[in-house]
XYZ file of C-alpha atoms in Angstrom:
61
model
C -0.015 0.009 -0.037
C 1.438 3.212 -0.914
C 0.769 6.736 0.523
C -1.653 7.493 -2.610
C -3.965 4.983 -1.183
C -4.511 6.529 2.116
C -8.198 7.722 2.958
C -8.552 10.783 5.285
C -10.542 10.011 8.524
C -12.066 13.742 8.485
C -13.358 14.036 4.866
C -13.112 10.350 3.607
C -11.226 11.593 0.568
C -7.731 10.333 -0.637
C -5.104 12.112 1.216
C -2.920 12.707 -2.025
C -5.899 15.112 -3.141
C -5.734 17.308 -0.177
C -9.347 18.042 0.168
C -9.230 19.334 3.761
C -6.728 20.827 6.205
C -6.147 17.482 7.928
C -5.322 15.846 4.313
C -3.033 18.589 3.378
C -1.058 18.302 6.658
C -0.687 14.631 6.302
C 0.381 14.763 2.679
C 2.978 17.419 3.624
C 4.193 15.074 6.554
C 4.395 12.110 4.305
C 6.241 14.005 1.688
C 8.789 15.410 4.236
C 9.411 12.100 5.753
C 9.676 9.935 2.553
C 12.835 7.997 1.731
C 13.898 8.540 -1.809
C 16.827 6.643 -3.586
C 18.497 8.605 -6.060
C 19.771 7.147 -9.343
C 23.433 7.953 -8.336
C 22.958 6.067 -4.999
C 21.574 2.745 -6.992
C 24.591 2.956 -9.395
C 27.128 3.271 -6.458
C 25.353 0.286 -4.868
C 25.424 -1.786 -8.015
C 29.267 -0.909 -8.593
C 30.065 -2.124 -4.818
C 28.263 -5.337 -5.405
C 30.147 -5.921 -8.811
C 33.696 -5.152 -7.148
C 32.657 -7.555 -4.246
C 31.674 -10.049 -6.662
C 34.702 -9.867 -8.642
C 36.803 -9.999 -5.435
C 35.001 -13.008 -4.283
C 35.437 -14.955 -7.468
C 39.089 -13.904 -7.611
C 39.559 -15.083 -4.185
C 37.865 -18.476 -4.869
C 40.116 -19.354 -7.576
């Protein structure tokens, strides 16, 4: 379930639509506290995994 599926208890609308002040406050809170992974971070993680794999293969032979 993503944050776009949350329903507001005050107005029974989707929080992502921001129909009432409670929705807007919740949407802003979710936006500030969401974790995002940048493409650069993904590439760095992949590069580290590839290097560790190469070292493991080299060490095994």
